[in-house]
CSV table of C-alpha atoms in Angstrom, one decimal:
chain,number,residue,atom,x,y,z
A,27,MET,CA,146.8,114.1,126.3
A,28,LEU,CA,144.7,112.6,123.5
A,29,VAL,CA,145.9,109.6,121.6
A,30,VAL,CA,146.2,109.7,117.8
A,31,GLU,CA,143.3,107.4,117.3
A,32,THR,CA,140.9,109.8,119.2
A,33,ILE,CA,142.1,112.9,117.3
A,34,PHE,CA,141.7,111.0,114.0
A,35,ARG,CA,138.1,110.1,114.8
A,36,ILE,CA,137.3,113.7,115.8
A,37,ARG,CA,138.6,115.0,112.5
A,38,ARG,CA,136.9,112.3,110.5
A,39,GLU,CA,133.5,112.8,112.1
A,40,ALA,CA,133.8,116.6,111.6
A,41,ARG,CA,134.5,116.0,108.0
A,42,ASP,CA,131.3,114.0,107.8
A,43,GLY,CA,129.4,117.0,109.1
A,44,LYS,CA,128.9,116.0,112.7
A,45,PRO,CA,128.6,119.0,115.0
A,46,ILE,CA,131.2,119.7,117.6
A,47,LYS,CA,128.7,119.4,120.4
A,48,ALA,CA,127.7,115.9,119.3
A,49,ILE,CA,131.3,114.8,118.9
A,50,ALA,CA,132.1,116.1,122.4
A,51,ARG,CA,129.1,114.3,123.9
A,52,ASP,CA,129.8,111.0,122.2
A,53,LEU,CA,133.5,110.9,123.0
A,54,ARG,CA,133.1,112.5,126.5
A,55,LEU,CA,135.4,115.3,125.7
A,56,SER,CA,135.2,119.1,126.3
A,57,ARG,CA,134.3,121.2,123.3
A,58,ASN,CA,137.5,123.1,123.6
A,59,THR,CA,139.5,119.9,123.3
A,60,VAL,CA,137.5,119.0,120.1
A,61,ARG,CA,138.1,122.4,118.6
A,62,LYS,CA,141.8,122.1,119.4
A,63,ALA,CA,142.0,118.7,117.7
A,64,LEU,CA,140.3,120.2,114.6
A,65,ARG,CA,142.6,123.2,114.4
A,66,ALA,CA,145.8,121.1,114.6
A,67,ARG,CA,147.6,120.7,111.3
A,68,GLU,CA,148.0,117.0,111.8
A,69,ALA,CA,146.4,114.3,113.9
A,70,GLU,CA,148.7,115.1,116.8
A,71,PHE,CA,149.1,118.0,119.2
A,72,THR,CA,150.9,118.5,122.5
A,73,TYR,CA,150.0,120.2,125.7
A,74,GLN,CA,152.0,123.3,126.3
A,75,GLN,CA,152.7,123.8,130.0
A,76,ARG,CA,152.0,127.3,131.3
A,77,LYS,CA,155.2,129.2,132.0
A,78,ASP,CA,153.6,131.5,134.6
A,79,ARG,CA,151.6,129.8,137.2
A,80,PRO,CA,149.6,131.6,139.8
A,81,ARG,CA,151.0,130.9,143.3
A,82,PRO,CA,148.5,132.7,145.7
A,83,GLN,CA,150.1,131.1,148.8
A,84,THR,CA,153.8,131.1,148.1
A,85,GLY,CA,153.9,134.3,146.0
A,86,PRO,CA,154.2,136.8,148.9
A,87,PHE,CA,156.8,134.5,150.6
A,88,ARG,CA,158.8,133.6,147.5
A,89,GLU,CA,161.8,135.7,148.4
A,90,ARG,CA,161.9,134.5,152.0
A,91,LEU,CA,161.5,130.9,150.9
A,92,GLU,CA,164.3,131.2,148.4
A,93,GLN,CA,166.5,132.8,151.0
A,94,LEU,CA,165.9,129.9,153.4
A,95,LEU,CA,166.7,127.4,150.6
A,96,VAL,CA,170.0,129.1,149.7
A,97,GLN,CA,171.1,129.3,153.3
A,98,ASN,CA,170.1,125.7,153.8
A,99,GLU,CA,172.1,124.5,150.8
A,100,GLU,CA,175.3,126.2,152.0
A,101,LEU,CA,175.2,124.4,155.4
A,102,PRO,CA,177.0,121.1,156.0
A,103,ARG,CA,174.9,118.0,155.2
A,104,ARG,CA,174.3,117.0,158.8
A,105,ASP,CA,173.2,120.6,159.7
A,106,ARG,CA,170.7,121.1,156.9
A,107,LEU,CA,167.1,121.7,157.7
A,108,ARG,CA,164.3,119.4,156.5
A,109,LEU,CA,161.6,120.9,154.3
A,110,THR,CA,159.1,120.3,157.1
A,111,ARG,CA,161.2,122.6,159.3
A,112,ILE,CA,161.4,125.3,156.6
A,113,HIS,CA,157.6,125.1,156.3
A,114,ASP,CA,157.3,125.5,160.0
A,115,LEU,CA,159.5,128.6,160.0
A,116,LEU,CA,157.4,130.2,157.2
A,117,GLN,CA,154.2,129.5,159.2
A,118,ARG,CA,155.7,131.4,162.1
A,119,GLU,CA,156.1,134.4,159.8
A,120,GLY,CA,152.5,134.2,158.6
A,121,PHE,CA,152.5,131.7,155.7
A,122,THR,CA,149.2,129.9,155.4
A,123,GLY,CA,150.0,127.5,152.6
A,124,SER,CA,150.4,123.7,152.8
A,125,TYR,CA,153.6,121.7,153.1
A,126,ASP,CA,153.1,120.3,149.6
A,127,ALA,CA,153.3,123.9,148.2
A,128,VAL,CA,156.7,124.4,149.8
A,129,ARG,CA,157.9,120.9,148.7
A,130,ARG,CA,156.9,121.5,145.1
A,131,TYR,CA,158.5,125.0,145.0
A,132,ALA,CA,161.7,123.7,146.6
A,133,ALA,CA,161.9,120.8,144.1
A,134,ARG,CA,161.4,123.2,141.1
A,135,TRP,CA,163.9,125.6,142.6
A,136,SER,CA,166.6,122.9,142.9
A,137,ARG,CA,165.9,121.6,139.4
A,138,GLU,CA,166.3,125.1,137.9
A,139,ARG,CA,169.5,125.7,139.8
A,140,ARG,CA,171.0,122.4,138.5
A,141,VAL,CA,170.1,123.3,134.9
A,142,ASP,CA,171.4,126.8,135.2
A,143,ALA,CA,174.7,125.5,136.7
A,144,GLY,CA,175.1,122.9,134.0
A,145,ASP,CA,175.0,119.8,136.2
A,146,MET,CA,177.6,117.3,135.0
A,147,SER,CA,177.3,114.9,137.9
A,148,LYS,CA,175.7,112.2,135.7
A,149,VAL,CA,178.0,112.6,132.7
A,150,PHE,CA,181.2,110.6,132.6
A,151,ILE,CA,184.4,110.2,130.6
A,152,PRO,CA,185.4,106.7,129.4
A,153,LEU,CA,188.7,105.5,131.0
A,154,LEU,CA,191.5,103.7,129.2
A,155,PHE,CA,194.2,101.6,131.0
A,156,ARG,CA,197.4,100.0,129.6
A,157,PRO,CA,198.2,96.4,130.2
A,158,GLY,CA,199.7,95.8,133.7
A,159,GLU,CA,198.9,99.4,134.7
A,160,ALA,CA,196.2,99.2,137.4
A,161,TYR,CA,193.8,97.1,139.4
A,162,GLN,CA,190.7,98.2,141.4
A,163,PHE,CA,189.7,96.9,144.9
A,164,ASP,CA,186.5,97.0,146.8
A,165,TRP,CA,184.4,95.2,149.5
A,166,SER,CA,180.9,93.9,149.5
A,167,HIS,CA,178.7,92.2,152.1
A,168,GLU,CA,176.9,88.9,151.1
A,169,ASP,CA,174.7,86.5,152.9
A,170,VAL,CA,175.7,82.8,152.8
A,171,GLU,CA,175.2,79.7,154.9
A,172,ILE,CA,178.2,78.1,156.6
A,173,ALA,CA,177.9,74.8,158.4
A,174,GLY,CA,174.2,75.1,158.4
A,175,LYS,CA,174.1,78.6,159.9
A,176,PRO,CA,173.3,81.9,158.1
A,177,MET,CA,176.3,84.2,158.0
A,178,ARG,CA,177.1,87.6,156.5
A,179,VAL,CA,180.6,87.4,155.0
A,180,LYS,CA,182.8,90.3,153.8
A,181,VAL,CA,183.8,89.7,150.2
A,182,ALA,CA,187.0,91.3,148.8
A,183,HIS,CA,186.8,92.1,145.0
A,184,MET,CA,189.9,92.7,142.8
A,185,ARG,CA,189.8,93.4,139.1
A,186,LEU,CA,192.6,94.0,136.6
A,187,CYS,CA,191.6,97.1,134.6
A,188,TRP,CA,192.9,96.0,131.2
A,189,SER,CA,192.2,92.3,131.0
A,190,ARG,CA,189.0,92.6,133.2
A,191,ALA,CA,190.1,89.5,135.1
A,192,PRO,CA,188.1,89.2,138.4
A,193,PHE,CA,189.2,87.8,141.8
A,194,VAL,CA,186.7,87.2,144.6
A,195,ARG,CA,187.4,86.0,148.2
A,196,ALA,CA,185.2,85.9,151.3
A,197,TYR,CA,186.3,86.7,154.9
A,198,PRO,CA,184.6,86.8,158.3
A,199,ARG,CA,185.9,90.4,158.9
A,200,GLU,CA,186.8,93.5,156.9
A,201,SER,CA,189.9,94.2,159.0
A,202,GLN,CA,193.4,95.2,157.8
A,203,GLU,CA,194.9,91.7,158.0
A,204,MET,CA,192.1,90.5,155.7
A,205,VAL,CA,193.0,93.3,153.2
A,206,PHE,CA,196.6,92.1,153.2
A,207,ASP,CA,195.6,88.5,152.7
A,208,ALA,CA,193.3,89.4,149.8
A,209,HIS,CA,196.1,91.2,148.0
A,210,SER,CA,198.5,88.4,148.5
A,211,ARG,CA,196.1,85.8,147.2
A,212,GLY,CA,194.8,88.1,144.4
A,213,PHE,CA,198.3,88.8,143.0
A,214,ALA,CA,199.0,85.1,143.1
A,215,PHE,CA,195.8,84.4,141.2
A,216,PHE,CA,196.7,87.0,138.6
A,217,GLY,CA,200.3,85.8,138.3
A,218,GLY,CA,201.8,89.2,138.9
A,219,VAL,CA,201.4,92.7,140.3
A,220,PRO,CA,200.2,95.9,138.5
A,221,THR,CA,201.9,99.2,139.2
A,222,ARG,CA,198.9,101.1,140.6
A,223,GLY,CA,196.0,100.2,142.9
A,224,ILE,CA,192.7,102.1,142.9
A,225,TYR,CA,190.7,102.1,146.2
A,226,ASP,CA,187.9,104.0,148.0
A,227,ASN,CA,188.6,105.7,151.3
A,228,MET,CA,188.3,102.6,153.4
A,229,LYS,CA,189.6,103.1,157.0
A,230,THR,CA,192.0,100.1,156.7
A,231,ALA,CA,193.9,102.0,154.0
A,232,VAL,CA,193.3,105.7,154.4
A,233,THR,CA,193.8,107.5,157.7
A,234,THR,CA,192.9,111.1,156.7
A,235,VAL,CA,191.1,112.5,153.7
A,236,PHE,CA,192.0,116.0,152.6
A,237,THR,CA,190.6,118.2,149.8
A,238,GLY,CA,191.1,116.8,146.3
A,239,LYS,CA,193.2,113.7,145.9
A,240,GLU,CA,195.5,114.3,148.9
A,241,ARG,CA,195.4,111.4,151.4
A,242,VAL,CA,197.3,110.1,154.5
A,243,PHE,CA,197.5,106.4,154.1
A,244,ASN,CA,197.8,103.9,156.9
A,245,ARG,CA,201.4,103.0,157.8
A,246,ARG,CA,201.1,99.3,157.5
A,247,PHE,CA,199.1,99.6,154.3
A,248,LEU,CA,201.9,101.7,152.8
A,249,ILE,CA,204.4,99.0,153.8
A,250,MET,CA,202.3,96.4,152.0
A,251,THR,CA,202.0,98.5,148.8
A,252,ASP,CA,205.8,99.2,148.9
A,253,HIS,CA,206.5,95.4,149.3
A,254,TYR,CA,204.6,94.7,146.1
A,255,GLY,CA,205.7,97.9,144.3
A,256,VAL,CA,202.2,99.4,144.0
A,257,GLU,CA,201.2,103.0,144.0
A,258,PRO,CA,198.0,103.4,145.9
A,259,VAL,CA,195.4,105.9,144.6
A,260,ALA,CA,192.2,106.8,146.6
A,261,CYS,CA,189.0,107.9,144.8
A,262,SER,CA,187.1,111.0,145.6
A,263,PRO,CA,184.5,110.6,148.4
A,264,ALA,CA,181.2,109.2,147.0
A,265,ALA,CA,182.7,108.9,143.5
A,266,GLY,CA,182.2,105.3,142.7
A,267,TRP,CA,182.6,105.9,139.0
A,268,GLU,CA,186.3,106.4,139.5
A,269,LYS,CA,186.6,102.6,140.1
A,270,GLY,CA,183.6,101.7,138.0
A,271,GLN,CA,184.8,98.3,136.9
A,272,VAL,CA,185.0,96.8,140.4
A,273,GLU,CA,181.8,98.5,141.4
A,274,ASN,CA,180.1,96.8,138.5
A,275,GLN,CA,181.8,93.5,139.5
A,276,VAL,CA,180.3,93.8,142.9
A,277,GLN,CA,176.8,94.0,141.5
A,278,THR,CA,177.2,91.3,138.9
A,279,SER,CA,178.9,88.9,141.3
A,280,ARG,CA,176.1,89.3,143.7
A,281,GLU,CA,173.6,88.1,141.1
A,282,ARG,CA,175.9,85.6,139.4
A,283,LEU,CA,177.6,84.0,142.4
A,284,PHE,CA,175.7,84.6,145.6
A,285,LYS,CA,172.1,84.1,144.4
A,286,PRO,CA,170.5,81.7,145.4
A,287,ARG,CA,172.2,81.7,148.8
A,288,LEU,CA,175.4,79.6,148.8
A,289,ARG,CA,175.7,76.7,151.3
A,290,PHE,CA,179.1,75.3,152.3
A,291,ALA,CA,180.6,73.5,155.2
A,292,SER,CA,183.4,76.1,155.8
A,293,ILE,CA,184.6,79.4,154.5
A,294,GLU,CA,187.7,77.6,153.0
A,295,GLU,CA,185.3,75.5,150.8
A,296,LEU,CA,183.4,78.7,149.8
A,297,ASN,CA,186.6,80.4,148.8
A,298,ALA,CA,187.8,77.4,146.8
A,299,TRP,CA,184.5,77.5,144.9
A,300,LEU,CA,184.7,81.2,144.3
A,301,GLU,CA,188.2,81.0,142.9
A,302,ALA,CA,187.1,78.2,140.5
A,303,GLU,CA,184.1,80.3,139.4
A,304,CYS,CA,186.3,83.3,138.7
A,305,ARG,CA,188.5,81.1,136.4
A,306,ARG,CA,185.4,79.7,134.8
A,307,TRP,CA,183.8,83.1,134.2
A,308,ALA,CA,187.1,84.4,132.6
A,309,GLU,CA,187.2,81.4,130.3
A,310,ARG,CA,183.6,81.7,129.2
A,311,ASN,CA,183.2,85.4,128.7
A,312,MET,CA,184.5,87.6,125.9
A,313,HIS,CA,186.6,90.7,126.5
A,314,PRO,CA,184.5,93.8,125.9
A,315,ASP,CA,187.1,95.6,123.8
A,316,LEU,CA,189.2,92.8,122.2
A,317,ASP,CA,187.6,90.9,119.4
A,318,GLU,CA,187.5,87.1,119.6
A,319,THR,CA,189.4,87.2,122.9
A,320,THR,CA,188.2,85.8,126.2
A,321,VAL,CA,189.0,87.4,129.5
A,322,ALA,CA,191.3,84.4,130.4
A,323,GLN,CA,193.2,84.9,127.1
A,324,ALA,CA,193.5,88.7,127.8
A,325,LEU,CA,194.9,87.8,131.3
A,326,GLU,CA,197.5,85.6,129.8
A,327,MET,CA,198.6,88.5,127.5
A,328,GLU,CA,198.6,91.0,130.5
A,329,GLN,CA,200.7,88.7,132.7
A,330,ALA,CA,203.8,89.5,130.6
A,331,MET,CA,203.3,93.2,131.5
A,332,LEU,CA,202.8,92.6,135.2
A,333,GLN,CA,205.6,93.0,137.8
A,334,PRO,CA,207.1,89.8,139.1
A,335,LEU,CA,205.3,88.3,142.0
A,336,PRO,CA,207.5,88.7,145.2
A,337,ALA,CA,207.3,86.6,148.4
A,338,PRO,CA,204.0,86.9,150.1
A,339,PHE,CA,203.7,90.0,152.4
A,340,ASP,CA,203.8,89.2,156.1
A,341,GLY,CA,200.4,90.7,156.5
A,342,PHE,CA,199.6,90.9,160.2
A,343,PHE,CA,198.0,93.4,162.5
A,344,GLU,CA,199.9,93.7,165.8
A,345,SER,CA,198.6,94.8,169.1
A,346,GLU,CA,199.8,94.5,172.7
A,347,HIS,CA,198.0,92.6,175.5
A,348,VAL,CA,198.8,91.2,178.9
A,349,ALA,CA,198.6,87.4,179.5
A,350,SER,CA,196.6,86.4,182.5
A,351,SER,CA,197.8,84.2,185.4
A,352,THR,CA,195.9,81.3,183.7
A,353,CYS,CA,198.1,81.8,180.6
A,354,LEU,CA,195.3,83.3,178.5
A,355,VAL,CA,195.4,86.3,176.1
A,356,SER,CA,192.1,88.0,175.2
A,357,PHE,CA,191.9,89.1,171.5
A,358,ASP,CA,188.9,90.0,169.3
A,359,ARG,CA,186.4,88.8,172.0
A,360,ASN,CA,188.1,85.4,172.2
A,361,ARG,CA,190.9,83.9,174.4
A,362,TYR,CA,194.0,82.0,173.4
A,363,SER,CA,196.5,80.1,175.5
A,364,VAL,CA,200.2,80.9,175.7
A,365,MET,CA,203.3,79.2,177.2
A,366,ALA,CA,203.4,79.3,181.0
A,367,ARG,CA,206.5,81.5,181.0
A,368,ALA,CA,204.5,84.3,179.3
A,369,ALA,CA,201.9,84.4,182.2
A,370,ARG,CA,201.4,88.0,183.6
A,371,GLN,CA,203.7,89.3,180.9
A,372,VAL,CA,203.1,91.9,178.1
A,373,VAL,CA,202.8,90.0,174.8
A,374,GLN,CA,202.4,91.1,171.2
A,375,VAL,CA,199.5,89.5,169.3
A,376,ARG,CA,200.0,89.3,165.5
A,377,SER,CA,196.7,88.6,163.9
A,378,TYR,CA,196.6,87.1,160.4
A,379,ALA,CA,193.5,86.3,158.3
A,380,ASP,CA,193.6,82.6,159.4
A,381,ARG,CA,195.9,82.4,162.4
A,382,ILE,CA,197.1,84.1,165.6
A,383,VAL,CA,200.8,84.4,166.5
A,384,ILE,CA,201.7,85.6,170.0
A,385,ARG,CA,205.2,86.7,170.9
A,386,CYS,CA,206.8,87.6,174.2
A,387,GLY,CA,210.3,89.2,174.3
A,388,GLY,CA,210.8,88.5,170.6
A,389,ILE,CA,210.1,84.7,171.0
A,390,VAL,CA,206.9,83.0,169.7
A,391,VAL,CA,205.0,81.7,172.8
A,392,ALA,CA,201.8,80.6,171.0
A,393,GLU,CA,200.4,80.0,167.5
A,394,HIS,CA,196.7,79.1,167.0
A,395,ALA,CA,194.2,78.9,164.2
A,396,ARG,CA,192.1,82.0,164.4
A,397,VAL,CA,188.5,81.6,165.6
A,398,PHE,CA,185.7,84.1,165.0
A,399,GLY,CA,182.6,84.8,167.0
A,400,ARG,CA,182.6,85.5,170.7
A,401,SER,CA,183.6,84.0,174.1
A,402,GLN,CA,185.5,81.1,172.6
A,403,THR,CA,188.6,79.8,174.3
A,404,VAL,CA,191.4,78.0,172.4
A,405,LEU,CA,193.7,76.0,174.6
A,406,ASP,CA,197.0,74.1,173.9
A,407,PRO,CA,197.7,71.6,176.7
A,408,TRP,CA,201.4,71.6,176.1
A,409,HIS,CA,201.5,75.3,177.1
A,410,TYR,CA,200.6,74.3,180.6
A,411,LEU,CA,203.1,71.5,181.0
A,412,PRO,CA,205.6,73.3,183.3
A,413,VAL,CA,202.7,74.2,185.6
A,414,LEU,CA,201.4,70.6,185.4
A,415,ALA,CA,204.8,69.3,186.5
A,416,ARG,CA,204.4,71.2,189.7
A,417,LYS,CA,200.7,70.6,190.1
A,418,PRO,CA,200.0,67.0,188.7
A,419,GLY,CA,196.6,66.9,190.4
A,420,ALA,CA,195.3,69.3,187.7
A,421,LEU,CA,195.6,66.6,185.1
A,422,ARG,CA,192.2,65.3,186.1
A,423,ASN,CA,190.1,68.4,186.1
A,424,GLY,CA,192.3,71.0,184.3
A,425,ALA,CA,190.4,72.6,181.4
A,426,PRO,CA,193.3,72.3,179.0
A,427,PHE,CA,193.6,68.6,179.6
A,428,GLN,CA,190.0,67.6,178.9
A,429,ASP,CA,189.7,65.5,175.7
A,430,TRP,CA,193.5,65.8,175.2
A,431,GLU,CA,194.5,64.1,172.0
A,432,LEU,CA,197.8,62.5,173.0
A,433,PRO,CA,200.2,60.6,170.7
A,434,PRO,CA,199.2,56.9,170.5
A,435,ALA,CA,202.0,55.6,172.7
A,436,LEU,CA,201.4,58.2,175.4
A,437,ALA,CA,197.6,57.6,175.3
A,438,GLN,CA,198.3,53.8,175.8
A,439,LEU,CA,200.7,54.5,178.7
A,440,ARG,CA,198.0,56.6,180.4
A,441,ARG,CA,195.5,53.9,180.1
A,442,ARG,CA,197.9,51.3,181.4
A,443,LEU,CA,198.9,53.4,184.4
A,444,GLY,CA,195.2,53.6,185.4
A,445,LYS,CA,193.5,56.3,187.4
A,446,GLY,CA,194.3,57.9,190.7
A,447,ASP,CA,196.6,60.5,192.1
A,448,ASP,CA,199.7,58.2,192.0
A,449,ALA,CA,199.0,57.3,188.4
A,450,ASP,CA,198.6,60.9,187.5
A,451,ARG,CA,201.9,61.8,189.1
A,452,ARG,CA,203.7,59.0,187.3
A,453,PHE,CA,202.3,60.1,183.9
A,454,VAL,CA,203.1,63.7,184.5
A,455,ARG,CA,206.7,62.8,185.3
A,456,VAL,CA,207.0,61.2,181.8
A,457,LEU,CA,205.3,64.3,180.2
A,458,ALA,CA,207.7,66.6,182.0
A,459,ALA,CA,210.6,65.1,179.9
A,460,VAL,CA,209.0,66.4,176.7
A,461,PRO,CA,210.5,70.0,176.8
A,462,ASP,CA,214.1,68.6,177.2
A,463,ASP,CA,214.0,65.4,175.1
A,464,GLY,CA,211.3,66.2,172.6
A,465,ILE,CA,208.0,64.5,172.0
A,466,GLU,CA,209.4,61.9,169.5
A,467,ALA,CA,212.2,60.8,171.9
A,468,VAL,CA,209.7,60.4,174.8
A,469,GLU,CA,207.2,58.5,172.6
A,470,SER,CA,210.0,56.2,171.4
A,471,ALA,CA,211.0,55.5,175.0
A,472,VAL,CA,207.4,54.8,176.0
A,473,ARG,CA,207.1,52.3,173.0
A,474,GLU,CA,210.3,50.5,174.1
A,475,ALA,CA,209.0,50.2,177.7
A,476,LEU,CA,205.6,49.0,176.5
A,477,ALA,CA,207.2,46.5,174.2
A,478,ALA,CA,209.0,45.1,177.3
A,479,SER,CA,205.6,44.9,179.1
A,480,THR,CA,206.8,47.6,181.6
A,481,VAL,CA,204.6,50.5,182.5
A,482,ASN,CA,206.8,52.3,185.0
A,483,ASP,CA,207.8,55.9,184.8
A,484,GLU,CA,211.3,55.1,186.3
A,485,VAL,CA,212.0,52.7,183.5
A,486,ILE,CA,210.9,55.2,180.8
A,487,LEU,CA,213.1,58.0,182.4
A,488,ASN,CA,216.0,55.6,182.6
A,489,ILE,CA,215.7,54.8,178.9
A,490,LEU,CA,215.7,58.5,178.1
A,491,SER,CA,218.7,59.0,180.4
A,492,ARG,CA,220.7,56.2,178.7
A,493,ARG,CA,219.9,57.6,175.3
A,494,ARG,CA,221.2,61.0,176.4
A,495,GLU,CA,224.6,59.6,177.6
A,496,PRO,CA,227.4,59.5,175.0
A,497,GLN,CA,228.0,56.0,173.5
A,498,PRO,CA,231.2,54.3,174.8
A,499,ALA,CA,234.0,53.8,172.3
A,500,GLY,CA,234.3,50.4,170.7
A,501,SER,CA,236.9,47.7,171.7
A,502,ILE,CA,240.3,48.1,170.2
A,503,ASP,CA,242.1,45.3,168.3
A,504,VAL,CA,245.8,45.6,169.2
A,505,VAL,CA,247.1,44.0,166.1
A,506,VAL,CA,244.9,46.0,163.7
A,507,ASP,CA,244.4,49.4,165.4
A,508,LEU,CA,247.8,50.0,167.1
A,509,HIS,CA,250.7,51.1,165.0
A,510,LEU,CA,254.3,51.7,166.3
A,511,ARG,CA,255.9,55.0,165.6
A,512,HIS,CA,259.4,53.4,165.2
A,513,PRO,CA,259.0,49.8,164.0
A,514,PRO,CA,261.9,47.4,165.1
A,515,VAL,CA,264.8,46.6,162.7
A,516,ALA,CA,266.4,43.1,162.5
A,517,ASP,CA,270.1,44.0,163.3
A,518,CYS,CA,272.3,41.4,165.1
A,519,ALA,CA,275.3,43.7,165.2
A,520,ARG,CA,273.6,45.5,168.0
A,521,TYR,CA,274.0,42.5,170.3
A,522,ASP,CA,277.8,42.3,169.4
A,523,SER,CA,278.1,45.9,170.6
A,524,LEU,CA,276.6,44.9,173.9
A,525,ARG,CA,279.0,42.0,174.3
A,526,GLY,CA,281.9,44.3,173.7
A,527,LEU,CA,280.7,46.5,176.6
A,528,ASP,CA,280.5,43.5,178.9
A,529,ALA,CA,284.1,42.4,178.1
A,530,ALA,CA,285.5,45.9,178.8
A,531,ALA,CA,283.8,45.9,182.2
């Protein structure tokens, strides 16, 4: 297409009497182009695309090609043929054209069908939410550096639909217990709970997706939403615009918070920084619909319309496992120790976002800080104490007792006892009293023995025994503490009555 300056020059030189042939030669244009520029009413003209194009190769196969395209569009997405396969099928029937001819025809055919059907997939309706009505939830994956190592974290995003207040928190996993923890912390951050939550069809929330809006939600997820009084709503598949606010938050947070790559010593420090940044962003940015109002001020107004914040939901994911003979339970590719009485028993592991609680017969037999990664073993030496009492020789080489951080008094006692089998047996005898007397009582008895310059297990156990015995009653003062039920009365006539009895005898 010619630019206006070229058309203007053609028309000016023609008005000066210059022949068309000379103008075309000087400007390196065809004579037809020069004639068209001269015939135009103004110094501008457009190229009209031909409506009917000759298709010598695809023409005879047009109906067959359209038939294949229609059939292919009606198939499920995973069963649809690629255009290279359609081109191959046409070649088997005698088609001699190129693949590009089939590709261009298929693209034109799809475009015309969308126009004829009135495609509204890129046209949206603005949404309006009332204060306290709804929030949106979504996940994203971001790259950070934790303790000097690159790590991809799963970031939970929540956003109040009316005030636009954001909440962002990072987790090592995208599992259900992380969803529960994100909701608990998000509602605490907002200062209340909306009445409706908008989600995509994530597996931790939705079990089955039916046609339309009908869903089967996960049982534990429904218990969580019932606890907070929230009505869960799932979006249509591949319809991110139904929760467009949080989708936009995911993109802006990635640019605003996670670039350049964040570096922290732990995920806890990262989350503390993210929460502070959410507050800072809400205080510095204006609300898009409320004049002269920041997002933080809008959140304060919306808090009055939110439901009261209940007690945090006990958001755990429970699964059954069997404790090994070494008192270890395997969970999430790591191992955790349990009390010796749970060995070889079926236990229930309740996994939280930050800890693991193990129960056996309704009684908690272990609680550990949760670790992530693979092939890590978390040991609590006190879990093995009953076994150690029977096998004191394991104190030296037992894995749970390596680098055991004992209370100061017990650590000093172990050093004073020295090394050797006899010293280990004496020390284990003192440790065996912890389940019955408690760690504080045993440590107090050890301190008393050490203060008397005595490092003997018999003395320490004797001190504990004396402390368990009831204290004897204090001495009684006869004059002060004893009281007569019938105090004596000074009556001399009583003696006269006795004298009368003697005289009669």
